[in-house]
Every structure is written in structure tokens, then in C-alpha cells.
Amino acid sequence: MKTTMLLVKKYGGTRVFVPKTMRKTHHLAFLLGVEEAITLSRHFGGDVIVVAKAVAIERAARNRDIVRNYDAGVPVWGLAQEHNLTERQIYTILSRPE
């Protein structure tokens, strides 16, 4: 999952060519680490992969963070400022079942 999220953060919404032979100097090797890049190359070498933006995953993680911080005592106005949301949006997130 960590490897996937690194790809999403760097290349989300774009296509990336994965070489058949991964070199230590390839941009994917720098991003993921050589071993992970080699594994990616074994599975997808020679292909262009489409990296999704994963907006829903990021939003779900943000919402879990909001609930966790609210339960820890952070006020709604503080959560709104921290996440650049309105207080009404925070209340909506807090009212949803997990």
C-alpha cells in the first residue's frame, strides 16, 4: 500500500511507462526504492500504467483523521481551519457512520 500511495502522490491522474529492465537511476527507483521498482518492473515491465488519483482514499483518510482529532478534544473550528473546510462540513463528517 505504501508503494501505491507514493505512486499516487507523485503521478496520480497520469500514465507512467514501466521499463522491462529497471535501472537504479530510473525515476521510479528513486521514488519507490530499487527493490520495489524492480518488483513493479517484473509485473508491469514494458507497459504504460494509469495511476489513479485515489481521491476517495485520501478523503476517507482525512475524514478518519478529523474524527480521531475531534475525539481527542480538538474543537470543530480548529479542525475546519486545519483541513480548509467549513464547520458545517466538519459536522457532516462527524455525523457519518464510519
JSON list of C-alpha atoms in Angstrom, two decimals:
[
{"chain": "A", "resi": 1, "resn": "MET", "atom": "CA", "xyz": [0.00, 0.00, 0.00]},
{"chain": "A", "resi": 2, "resn": "LYS", "atom": "CA", "xyz": [2.87, 2.40, 0.78]},
{"chain": "A", "resi": 3, "resn": "THR", "atom": "CA", "xyz": [4.31, 1.91, -2.72]},
{"chain": "A", "resi": 4, "resn": "THR", "atom": "CA", "xyz": [0.93, 2.55, -4.29]},
{"chain": "A", "resi": 5, "resn": "MET", "atom": "CA", "xyz": [0.42, 5.77, -2.36]},
{"chain": "A", "resi": 6, "resn": "LEU", "atom": "CA", "xyz": [3.89, 7.01, -3.35]},
{"chain": "A", "resi": 7, "resn": "LEU", "atom": "CA", "xyz": [2.91, 6.49, -7.00]},
{"chain": "A", "resi": 8, "resn": "VAL", "atom": "CA", "xyz": [-0.46, 8.19, -6.45]},
{"chain": "A", "resi": 9, "resn": "LYS", "atom": "CA", "xyz": [1.07, 11.25, -4.75]},
{"chain": "A", "resi": 10, "resn": "LYS", "atom": "CA", "xyz": [3.70, 11.71, -7.48]},
{"chain": "A", "resi": 11, "resn": "TYR", "atom": "CA", "xyz": [1.85, 10.56, -10.62]},
{"chain": "A", "resi": 12, "resn": "GLY", "atom": "CA", "xyz": [-1.87, 10.49, -9.72]},
{"chain": "A", "resi": 13, "resn": "GLY", "atom": "CA", "xyz": [-4.03, 11.16, -12.76]},
{"chain": "A", "resi": 14, "resn": "THR", "atom": "CA", "xyz": [-1.29, 10.39, -15.27]},
{"chain": "A", "resi": 15, "resn": "ARG", "atom": "CA", "xyz": [0.22, 7.47, -17.17]},
{"chain": "A", "resi": 16, "resn": "VAL", "atom": "CA", "xyz": [3.68, 6.12, -16.38]},
{"chain": "A", "resi": 17, "resn": "PHE", "atom": "CA", "xyz": [5.84, 3.86, -18.55]},
{"chain": "A", "resi": 18, "resn": "VAL", "atom": "CA", "xyz": [7.41, 0.99, -16.60]},
{"chain": "A", "resi": 19, "resn": "PRO", "atom": "CA", "xyz": [10.60, -0.29, -18.25]},
{"chain": "A", "resi": 20, "resn": "LYS", "atom": "CA", "xyz": [11.20, -4.02, -18.70]},
{"chain": "A", "resi": 21, "resn": "THR", "atom": "CA", "xyz": [14.63, -3.62, -17.13]},
{"chain": "A", "resi": 22, "resn": "MET", "atom": "CA", "xyz": [14.74, -1.36, -14.10]},
{"chain": "A", "resi": 23, "resn": "ARG", "atom": "CA", "xyz": [17.91, 0.66, -13.58]},
{"chain": "A", "resi": 24, "resn": "LYS", "atom": "CA", "xyz": [19.00, 2.13, -10.28]},
{"chain": "A", "resi": 25, "resn": "THR", "atom": "CA", "xyz": [18.96, 5.59, -11.85]},
{"chain": "A", "resi": 26, "resn": "HIS", "atom": "CA", "xyz": [15.36, 5.38, -13.13]},
{"chain": "A", "resi": 27, "resn": "HIS", "atom": "CA", "xyz": [12.93, 7.89, -11.61]},
{"chain": "A", "resi": 28, "resn": "LEU", "atom": "CA", "xyz": [10.73, 5.06, -10.28]},
{"chain": "A", "resi": 29, "resn": "ALA", "atom": "CA", "xyz": [13.74, 3.53, -8.48]},
{"chain": "A", "resi": 30, "resn": "PHE", "atom": "CA", "xyz": [14.41, 6.87, -6.79]},
{"chain": "A", "resi": 31, "resn": "LEU", "atom": "CA", "xyz": [10.76, 7.25, -5.79]},
{"chain": "A", "resi": 32, "resn": "LEU", "atom": "CA", "xyz": [9.98, 3.70, -4.66]},
{"chain": "A", "resi": 33, "resn": "GLY", "atom": "CA", "xyz": [13.35, 2.26, -3.86]},
{"chain": "A", "resi": 34, "resn": "VAL", "atom": "CA", "xyz": [15.24, -0.13, -6.11]},
{"chain": "A", "resi": 35, "resn": "GLU", "atom": "CA", "xyz": [13.68, -3.37, -4.85]},
{"chain": "A", "resi": 36, "resn": "GLU", "atom": "CA", "xyz": [10.09, -2.08, -5.13]},
{"chain": "A", "resi": 37, "resn": "ALA", "atom": "CA", "xyz": [10.80, -0.64, -8.57]},
{"chain": "A", "resi": 38, "resn": "ILE", "atom": "CA", "xyz": [12.21, -3.99, -9.73]},
{"chain": "A", "resi": 39, "resn": "THR", "atom": "CA", "xyz": [9.08, -5.73, -8.45]},
{"chain": "A", "resi": 40, "resn": "LEU", "atom": "CA", "xyz": [6.93, -3.23, -10.34]},
{"chain": "A", "resi": 41, "resn": "SER", "atom": "CA", "xyz": [9.01, -3.86, -13.44]},
{"chain": "A", "resi": 42, "resn": "ARG", "atom": "CA", "xyz": [8.58, -7.64, -13.12]},
{"chain": "A", "resi": 43, "resn": "HIS", "atom": "CA", "xyz": [4.80, -7.27, -13.10]},
{"chain": "A", "resi": 44, "resn": "PHE", "atom": "CA", "xyz": [4.30, -4.35, -15.50]},
{"chain": "A", "resi": 45, "resn": "GLY", "atom": "CA", "xyz": [7.56, -4.07, -17.44]},
{"chain": "A", "resi": 46, "resn": "GLY", "atom": "CA", "xyz": [7.02, -2.72, -20.93]},
{"chain": "A", "resi": 47, "resn": "ASP", "atom": "CA", "xyz": [3.55, -1.40, -20.10]},
{"chain": "A", "resi": 48, "resn": "VAL", "atom": "CA", "xyz": [2.15, 2.03, -19.51]},
{"chain": "A", "resi": 49, "resn": "ILE", "atom": "CA", "xyz": [0.20, 2.05, -16.26]},
{"chain": "A", "resi": 50, "resn": "VAL", "atom": "CA", "xyz": [-2.54, 4.53, -15.44]},
{"chain": "A", "resi": 51, "resn": "VAL", "atom": "CA", "xyz": [-2.11, 5.86, -11.92]},
{"chain": "A", "resi": 52, "resn": "ALA", "atom": "CA", "xyz": [-5.45, 6.83, -10.41]},
{"chain": "A", "resi": 53, "resn": "LYS", "atom": "CA", "xyz": [-5.77, 9.95, -8.31]},
{"chain": "A", "resi": 54, "resn": "ALA", "atom": "CA", "xyz": [-7.28, 7.99, -5.40]},
{"chain": "A", "resi": 55, "resn": "VAL", "atom": "CA", "xyz": [-9.30, 10.98, -4.23]},
{"chain": "A", "resi": 56, "resn": "ALA", "atom": "CA", "xyz": [-11.77, 8.77, -2.35]},
{"chain": "A", "resi": 57, "resn": "ILE", "atom": "CA", "xyz": [-8.98, 7.06, -0.41]},
{"chain": "A", "resi": 58, "resn": "GLU", "atom": "CA", "xyz": [-7.39, 10.37, 0.53]},
{"chain": "A", "resi": 59, "resn": "ARG", "atom": "CA", "xyz": [-10.76, 11.82, 1.56]},
{"chain": "A", "resi": 60, "resn": "ALA", "atom": "CA", "xyz": [-11.53, 8.77, 3.72]},
{"chain": "A", "resi": 61, "resn": "ALA", "atom": "CA", "xyz": [-8.14, 9.10, 5.43]},
{"chain": "A", "resi": 62, "resn": "ARG", "atom": "CA", "xyz": [-8.76, 12.81, 6.02]},
{"chain": "A", "resi": 63, "resn": "ASN", "atom": "CA", "xyz": [-12.19, 12.09, 7.49]},
{"chain": "A", "resi": 64, "resn": "ARG", "atom": "CA", "xyz": [-10.78, 9.42, 9.84]},
{"chain": "A", "resi": 65, "resn": "ASP", "atom": "CA", "xyz": [-8.18, 11.95, 10.95]},
{"chain": "A", "resi": 66, "resn": "ILE", "atom": "CA", "xyz": [-10.90, 14.53, 11.61]},
{"chain": "A", "resi": 67, "resn": "VAL", "atom": "CA", "xyz": [-12.95, 12.10, 13.73]},
{"chain": "A", "resi": 68, "resn": "ARG", "atom": "CA", "xyz": [-9.86, 10.93, 15.64]},
{"chain": "A", "resi": 69, "resn": "ASN", "atom": "CA", "xyz": [-8.76, 14.50, 16.39]},
{"chain": "A", "resi": 70, "resn": "TYR", "atom": "CA", "xyz": [-12.29, 15.54, 17.38]},
{"chain": "A", "resi": 71, "resn": "ASP", "atom": "CA", "xyz": [-12.46, 12.59, 19.78]},
{"chain": "A", "resi": 72, "resn": "ALA", "atom": "CA", "xyz": [-9.11, 13.73, 21.19]},
{"chain": "A", "resi": 73, "resn": "GLY", "atom": "CA", "xyz": [-10.58, 17.14, 22.00]},
{"chain": "A", "resi": 74, "resn": "VAL", "atom": "CA", "xyz": [-9.75, 19.34, 19.00]},
{"chain": "A", "resi": 75, "resn": "PRO", "atom": "CA", "xyz": [-12.61, 21.84, 18.53]},
{"chain": "A", "resi": 76, "resn": "VAL", "atom": "CA", "xyz": [-14.65, 21.91, 15.32]},
{"chain": "A", "resi": 77, "resn": "TRP", "atom": "CA", "xyz": [-13.39, 25.38, 14.36]},
{"chain": "A", "resi": 78, "resn": "GLY", "atom": "CA", "xyz": [-9.80, 24.11, 14.71]},
{"chain": "A", "resi": 79, "resn": "LEU", "atom": "CA", "xyz": [-10.49, 21.10, 12.50]},
{"chain": "A", "resi": 80, "resn": "ALA", "atom": "CA", "xyz": [-12.14, 23.35, 9.92]},
{"chain": "A", "resi": 81, "resn": "GLN", "atom": "CA", "xyz": [-9.09, 25.60, 9.77]},
{"chain": "A", "resi": 82, "resn": "GLU", "atom": "CA", "xyz": [-6.62, 22.71, 9.71]},
{"chain": "A", "resi": 83, "resn": "HIS", "atom": "CA", "xyz": [-8.34, 20.96, 6.80]},
{"chain": "A", "resi": 84, "resn": "ASN", "atom": "CA", "xyz": [-9.52, 24.09, 4.95]},
{"chain": "A", "resi": 85, "resn": "LEU", "atom": "CA", "xyz": [-13.17, 23.08, 5.37]},
{"chain": "A", "resi": 86, "resn": "THR", "atom": "CA", "xyz": [-16.21, 24.83, 6.80]},
{"chain": "A", "resi": 87, "resn": "GLU", "atom": "CA", "xyz": [-17.50, 24.00, 10.25]},
{"chain": "A", "resi": 88, "resn": "ARG", "atom": "CA", "xyz": [-20.66, 22.68, 8.60]},
{"chain": "A", "resi": 89, "resn": "GLN", "atom": "CA", "xyz": [-18.55, 20.21, 6.55]},
{"chain": "A", "resi": 90, "resn": "ILE", "atom": "CA", "xyz": [-16.80, 19.08, 9.75]},
{"chain": "A", "resi": 91, "resn": "TYR", "atom": "CA", "xyz": [-20.17, 18.46, 11.44]},
{"chain": "A", "resi": 92, "resn": "THR", "atom": "CA", "xyz": [-21.31, 16.48, 8.38]},
{"chain": "A", "resi": 93, "resn": "ILE", "atom": "CA", "xyz": [-18.18, 14.32, 8.51]},
{"chain": "A", "resi": 94, "resn": "LEU", "atom": "CA", "xyz": [-18.63, 13.77, 12.25]},
{"chain": "A", "resi": 95, "resn": "SER", "atom": "CA", "xyz": [-22.27, 12.72, 11.80]},
{"chain": "A", "resi": 96, "resn": "ARG", "atom": "CA", "xyz": [-21.47, 9.97, 9.27]},
{"chain": "A", "resi": 97, "resn": "PRO", "atom": "CA", "xyz": [-21.10, 6.39, 10.43]},
{"chain": "A", "resi": 98, "resn": "GLU", "atom": "CA", "xyz": [-17.58, 5.03, 9.92]}
]
